[in-house]
Amino acid sequence: MVTGTEIELPVTDGVLAGVDFGGRGAGVLLVHGSGHNAAAWTDVAARLVGTCHPVALDLRGHGRTRLGSGGPERYWRDIGDAVTALGWDRPVLVGHSTGGYAVTAATAAGLVEPAALCVVDGVVLDDRAASLLEHAALRTGEAADRLRATFRYGWEASDDQLRAHVERCVREAGEDWLNAGARPGLVGEVTRRSFTRRGSRWVRRPTVEEIASVTALDPGAEILPSVDVYDRLSCPLTVVLAEDGFHAARRDEVRAVVDAAPDRELVEVRSNHNVPMTRPADLAAIVLGLVRNRVAAPAGNTD
C-alpha cells in the first residue's frame, strides 16, 4: 500500500499540508471535498504512481493544514500557489465535491493552466442568484446544528473519545451512507486526519466557523460557485457523475454543461457521492485515461 510522504506547500500566508505519493511523470493534483482531507485519495493514488506523480492537499481548515480560510476564495486561490510550489507545468487537476469547484475556479481565474480538469461529483449547476441563496442558507444556526449532528464538525474529543470514535467509524463503515464500499482501514485514516490537536483536546475539522467563512459569498465577485464558471474554461473537462451522488437527479443539467463546449466528457459511475474512497479503481482508471490522452509530459514534470 502506498502511504506517501508528508509535505508542506507555501501559499500566500502560510503553508498547506499535503501528501506526496511519489511516482514519476505527469503531475496530478488531488483535491478533496468538504470534511475530507488528503488521506481520502490514498487508494486512488496507489493506482496512479506507476504512471504519474499524484499529490493530495489538505485544504484550509482541513486535515493537517493549520490555516483557516477567512473567505470563500482561499480554497481555490491556494491551488495556483500549490502548483507553482510543486514546479509543475500543465498538471491534471482532480477535485471531488467542493474540491471539484475549487479546481474549476482556480482554472477559470487563470491561476493554473491544467492539461485537463476532472470534476468528481462536484459540478456546480445553479445560477448566481440561486447559488447566493443556497450558500446563505448554509450559514444559519439550523445548518450549523445539522453539520455538528451529522459530521461532528467542531467536536472536541479526549484521546479516549477520539480512539473510540475512529474505531466506531471503521466498524460501521459498511453501513454508513457515505462510506459504504470504502476500505475500512481507509475510513480510519481519513477520520484520524480530520482531527487536529488543540491543547489537551482533539478538534474535528472543519469547524462550523470554517464552513461559515467559505460560504460567505460576495455577490459582486467575478467568480462564484455557479454554472457560469464553466464559460471561462478552455481546457478539457471530464465530469464524473455518481449515480447515487449529490447531482444524480440533475443529470440533464450536468449533460448540458458537458455539451456546451468541445473536449468535454461525462463519465457515469455506480457509486455514492464518496467516489474517491468507494470506487478508487474506477476513478483511477478515468484519471489515467486523462494523463495518457491529454498530457505529453514535459521534462519539468518528471522527477
Coordinates of C-alpha atoms in Angstrom, one line a residue:
M1 CA 0.0 0.0 0.0
V2 CA 1.3 3.5 -1.0
T3 CA 1.4 5.7 2.1
G4 CA 3.1 8.8 0.7
T5 CA 5.3 11.5 2.3
E6 CA 4.0 14.4 4.3
I7 CA 4.8 17.7 2.6
E8 CA 4.1 21.4 3.1
L9 CA 3.4 23.7 0.2
P10 CA 3.8 27.5 0.6
V11 CA 0.8 29.7 -0.1
T12 CA 0.1 33.4 0.3
D13 CA 0.0 33.5 4.1
G14 CA 1.5 30.2 5.3
V15 CA 1.6 26.6 4.2
L16 CA -0.8 23.8 3.1
A17 CA -0.2 20.3 4.4
G18 CA -0.3 17.5 1.8
V19 CA 0.8 14.0 0.9
D20 CA 3.2 13.3 -1.9
F21 CA 2.5 9.8 -3.1
G22 CA 5.6 9.6 -5.3
G23 CA 5.8 8.2 -8.8
R24 CA 7.2 9.6 -11.9
G25 CA 5.8 11.6 -14.9
A26 CA 2.9 14.0 -15.2
G27 CA 1.8 15.8 -12.0
V28 CA -1.7 15.1 -10.8
L29 CA -3.1 17.3 -8.0
L30 CA -5.9 15.7 -6.0
V31 CA -8.2 18.0 -4.0
H32 CA -10.7 16.6 -1.5
G33 CA -14.2 17.7 -0.7
S34 CA -15.5 19.4 2.5
G35 CA -15.0 17.4 5.6
H36 CA -12.4 15.1 4.0
N37 CA -8.6 15.5 3.7
A38 CA -5.6 14.3 1.6
A39 CA -5.9 10.7 3.0
A40 CA -9.1 10.2 1.1
W41 CA -7.1 9.9 -2.1
T42 CA -4.8 7.1 -0.8
D43 CA -6.4 4.2 -2.7
V44 CA -6.7 6.3 -5.9
A45 CA -3.1 7.4 -5.7
A46 CA -1.9 3.8 -5.2
R47 CA -3.2 3.1 -8.7
L48 CA -1.6 6.2 -10.3
V49 CA 2.0 6.1 -9.1
G50 CA 3.2 3.7 -11.8
T51 CA 2.3 6.2 -14.5
C52 CA 2.3 9.7 -13.0
H53 CA 3.0 11.7 -9.8
P54 CA 0.0 12.2 -7.6
V55 CA 0.0 14.8 -4.7
A56 CA -3.0 15.4 -2.5
L57 CA -3.7 18.6 -0.5
D58 CA -5.3 19.3 2.9
L59 CA -7.4 22.4 2.1
R60 CA -7.6 25.2 4.6
G61 CA -9.4 24.3 7.8
H62 CA -9.0 20.6 7.0
G63 CA -6.6 17.8 7.9
R64 CA -3.1 18.9 8.9
T65 CA -3.3 22.4 7.3
R66 CA -3.3 24.9 10.2
L67 CA -4.6 27.8 8.1
G68 CA -8.2 28.9 8.1
S69 CA -9.9 30.3 5.1
G70 CA -11.0 33.8 6.1
G71 CA -13.2 33.9 3.0
P72 CA -14.7 31.8 0.2
E73 CA -11.9 32.3 -2.4
R74 CA -9.0 31.0 -0.4
Y75 CA -9.9 27.3 -1.1
W76 CA -9.3 27.8 -4.8
R77 CA -6.7 30.6 -4.8
D78 CA -4.3 28.3 -3.0
I79 CA -4.3 25.8 -5.8
G80 CA -2.3 28.1 -8.1
D81 CA 0.3 28.6 -5.3
A82 CA 0.5 24.8 -4.7
V83 CA 1.1 24.0 -8.4
T84 CA 3.8 26.7 -8.5
A85 CA 5.5 25.2 -5.4
L86 CA 5.5 21.8 -6.9
G87 CA 7.1 23.1 -10.1
W88 CA 4.6 21.6 -12.3
D89 CA 3.7 22.6 -15.8
R90 CA 0.2 21.8 -17.0
P91 CA -0.8 19.2 -14.4
V92 CA -4.1 17.3 -14.3
L93 CA -6.3 18.7 -11.6
V94 CA -8.8 16.3 -9.9
G95 CA -11.3 17.6 -7.4
H96 CA -14.0 15.8 -5.5
S97 CA -17.2 17.6 -4.4
T98 CA -16.2 21.1 -3.0
G99 CA -12.7 20.3 -4.4
G100 CA -14.3 20.0 -7.8
Y101 CA -15.4 23.6 -7.7
A102 CA -12.0 24.6 -6.2
V103 CA -10.0 23.2 -9.2
T104 CA -12.6 24.7 -11.6
A105 CA -12.5 28.1 -10.1
A106 CA -8.7 28.2 -10.0
T107 CA -8.6 27.3 -13.7
A108 CA -11.3 29.8 -14.5
A109 CA -9.4 32.6 -12.7
G110 CA -6.2 31.8 -14.7
L111 CA -4.2 30.8 -11.7
V112 CA -3.3 27.5 -13.2
E113 CA -3.4 26.1 -16.7
P114 CA -4.1 22.4 -16.4
A115 CA -3.7 19.8 -19.1
A116 CA -7.2 18.6 -18.1
L117 CA -9.7 19.0 -15.3
C118 CA -11.5 16.1 -13.7
V119 CA -14.5 17.1 -11.5
V120 CA -15.8 14.3 -9.4
D121 CA -19.4 14.7 -8.3
G122 CA -18.6 18.3 -7.7
V123 CA -20.2 20.2 -10.6
V124 CA -22.0 23.5 -9.8
L125 CA -25.3 23.9 -11.5
D126 CA -27.2 26.9 -10.1
D127 CA -27.2 30.4 -11.5
R128 CA -25.7 33.2 -9.4
A129 CA -28.9 34.2 -7.6
A130 CA -29.7 30.6 -6.6
S131 CA -26.1 29.9 -5.5
L132 CA -26.1 33.0 -3.3
L133 CA -29.3 31.9 -1.6
E134 CA -28.1 28.3 -1.2
H135 CA -24.9 29.4 0.4
A136 CA -26.6 31.9 2.7
A137 CA -28.8 29.0 4.0
L138 CA -25.6 27.2 4.9
R139 CA -24.7 29.9 7.4
T140 CA -27.8 29.7 9.5
G141 CA -27.9 28.3 13.1
E142 CA -30.0 25.4 11.8
A143 CA -27.4 24.5 9.2
A144 CA -24.6 24.6 11.8
D145 CA -26.6 22.3 14.1
R146 CA -27.0 19.8 11.2
L147 CA -23.3 19.8 10.4
R148 CA -22.5 19.2 14.1
A149 CA -25.0 16.4 14.3
T150 CA -24.2 14.7 11.0
F151 CA -20.4 15.1 10.7
R152 CA -19.4 16.3 14.2
Y153 CA -17.8 19.5 12.8
G154 CA -16.0 21.3 15.6
W155 CA -16.4 18.5 18.1
E156 CA -13.7 18.4 20.8
A157 CA -12.6 15.0 22.0
S158 CA -10.2 13.5 24.5
D159 CA -7.7 10.9 23.5
D160 CA -10.0 8.1 24.5
Q161 CA -13.0 9.6 22.8
L162 CA -11.1 10.1 19.6
R163 CA -9.9 6.5 19.7
A164 CA -13.4 5.2 20.3
H165 CA -14.8 7.4 17.5
V166 CA -12.3 6.2 14.9
E167 CA -13.0 2.6 15.9
R168 CA -16.7 3.1 15.6
C169 CA -16.4 4.7 12.2
V170 CA -14.3 1.8 10.9
R171 CA -16.6 -0.7 12.4
E172 CA -19.7 0.9 10.9
A173 CA -18.2 1.9 7.6
G174 CA -20.1 -0.7 5.6
E175 CA -23.5 0.6 6.7
D176 CA -22.6 4.3 6.6
W177 CA -24.4 6.3 3.8
L178 CA -21.1 8.0 2.7
N179 CA -18.5 5.3 3.4
A180 CA -20.3 2.1 2.3
G181 CA -17.9 0.3 -0.1
A182 CA -14.8 2.1 1.2
R183 CA -11.9 0.1 2.6
P184 CA -12.4 0.2 6.4
G185 CA -8.7 1.0 7.1
L186 CA -9.0 4.0 4.8
V187 CA -12.0 5.2 6.7
G188 CA -9.9 5.1 9.8
E189 CA -7.1 7.0 8.2
V190 CA -9.3 9.8 6.9
T191 CA -11.2 10.0 10.2
R192 CA -7.9 10.4 12.2
R193 CA -6.6 13.0 9.9
S194 CA -9.8 15.0 10.3
F195 CA -8.8 15.9 13.9
T196 CA -6.1 18.3 15.0
R197 CA -4.6 18.8 18.4
R198 CA -5.7 21.8 20.4
G199 CA -4.1 21.9 23.8
S200 CA -5.2 18.7 25.6
R201 CA -8.1 18.0 23.2
W202 CA -8.7 17.0 19.6
V203 CA -10.9 19.1 17.3
R204 CA -12.8 17.7 14.4
R205 CA -12.2 19.8 11.3
P206 CA -13.6 21.7 9.5
T207 CA -15.4 23.6 12.2
V208 CA -18.8 25.2 11.6
E209 CA -17.0 28.6 11.7
E210 CA -14.8 27.4 8.7
I211 CA -17.9 26.4 6.8
A212 CA -19.5 29.8 7.5
S213 CA -16.3 31.5 6.2
V214 CA -16.2 29.7 2.9
T215 CA -19.9 30.0 2.2
A216 CA -19.9 33.8 2.8
L217 CA -20.0 34.7 -0.9
D218 CA -19.5 38.2 -2.3
P219 CA -22.4 38.9 -4.7
G220 CA -20.0 41.1 -6.7
A221 CA -17.3 38.5 -7.1
E222 CA -16.2 37.8 -10.6
I223 CA -16.1 34.0 -9.9
L224 CA -18.8 32.3 -7.9
P225 CA -19.8 28.6 -7.5
S226 CA -22.4 29.0 -10.2
V227 CA -22.9 27.4 -13.6
D228 CA -21.4 30.3 -15.5
V229 CA -18.0 29.4 -14.2
Y230 CA -17.7 26.8 -17.0
D231 CA -17.9 29.5 -19.6
R232 CA -14.4 30.6 -18.5
L233 CA -12.8 27.2 -19.2
S234 CA -10.9 26.4 -22.3
C235 CA -9.1 23.2 -21.1
P236 CA -10.5 19.6 -21.4
L237 CA -13.1 18.8 -18.8
T238 CA -14.2 15.4 -17.5
V239 CA -17.2 15.3 -15.2
V240 CA -17.6 12.2 -13.1
L241 CA -21.2 11.7 -12.1
A242 CA -22.1 9.3 -9.3
E243 CA -25.4 7.5 -9.9
D244 CA -26.3 7.8 -6.2
G245 CA -24.4 11.1 -5.6
F246 CA -25.4 14.6 -4.9
H247 CA -26.2 15.5 -8.6
A248 CA -27.8 12.4 -9.9
A249 CA -31.3 13.9 -10.0
R250 CA -29.9 16.8 -12.2
R251 CA -28.2 14.6 -14.8
D252 CA -29.7 16.7 -17.7
E253 CA -28.2 19.8 -16.3
V254 CA -24.8 18.1 -15.9
R255 CA -25.1 16.9 -19.5
A256 CA -25.8 20.5 -20.6
V257 CA -22.5 21.7 -19.0
V258 CA -20.6 18.9 -20.8
D259 CA -22.3 19.6 -24.2
A260 CA -21.7 23.3 -24.0
A261 CA -18.2 23.1 -25.3
P262 CA -15.9 20.7 -27.2
D263 CA -13.4 18.5 -25.4
R264 CA -15.7 17.7 -22.5
E265 CA -16.8 14.3 -21.3
L266 CA -19.4 12.9 -18.9
V267 CA -18.5 9.6 -17.2
E268 CA -21.1 8.0 -15.0
V269 CA -20.1 5.6 -12.2
R270 CA -22.0 3.3 -10.0
S271 CA -21.2 4.9 -6.6
N272 CA -22.5 7.1 -3.8
H273 CA -21.1 10.6 -3.6
N274 CA -17.8 9.4 -2.0
V275 CA -16.3 8.2 -5.3
P276 CA -12.6 8.5 -4.3
M277 CA -12.9 6.2 -1.3
T278 CA -15.7 3.8 -2.5
R279 CA -14.7 3.4 -6.2
P280 CA -10.9 4.1 -6.3
A281 CA -10.2 1.7 -9.1
D282 CA -12.8 3.2 -11.4
L283 CA -11.7 6.8 -10.6
A284 CA -8.0 6.0 -11.1
A285 CA -8.8 4.5 -14.5
I286 CA -10.5 7.7 -15.5
V287 CA -7.6 9.8 -14.3
L288 CA -5.1 7.6 -16.0
G289 CA -7.0 8.0 -19.2
L290 CA -6.7 11.7 -18.9
V291 CA -3.0 11.5 -18.2
R292 CA -2.3 9.3 -21.3
N293 CA -4.6 11.2 -23.6
R294 CA -4.0 14.8 -22.6
V295 CA -0.5 15.0 -21.2
A296 CA 2.6 15.0 -23.2
A297 CA 4.6 15.0 -20.0
P298 CA 7.3 17.7 -20.3
A299 CA 10.7 17.4 -18.7
G300 CA 9.6 19.7 -15.8
N301 CA 7.0 17.1 -14.8
T302 CA 9.4 14.2 -14.3
D303 CA 11.4 13.5 -11.2

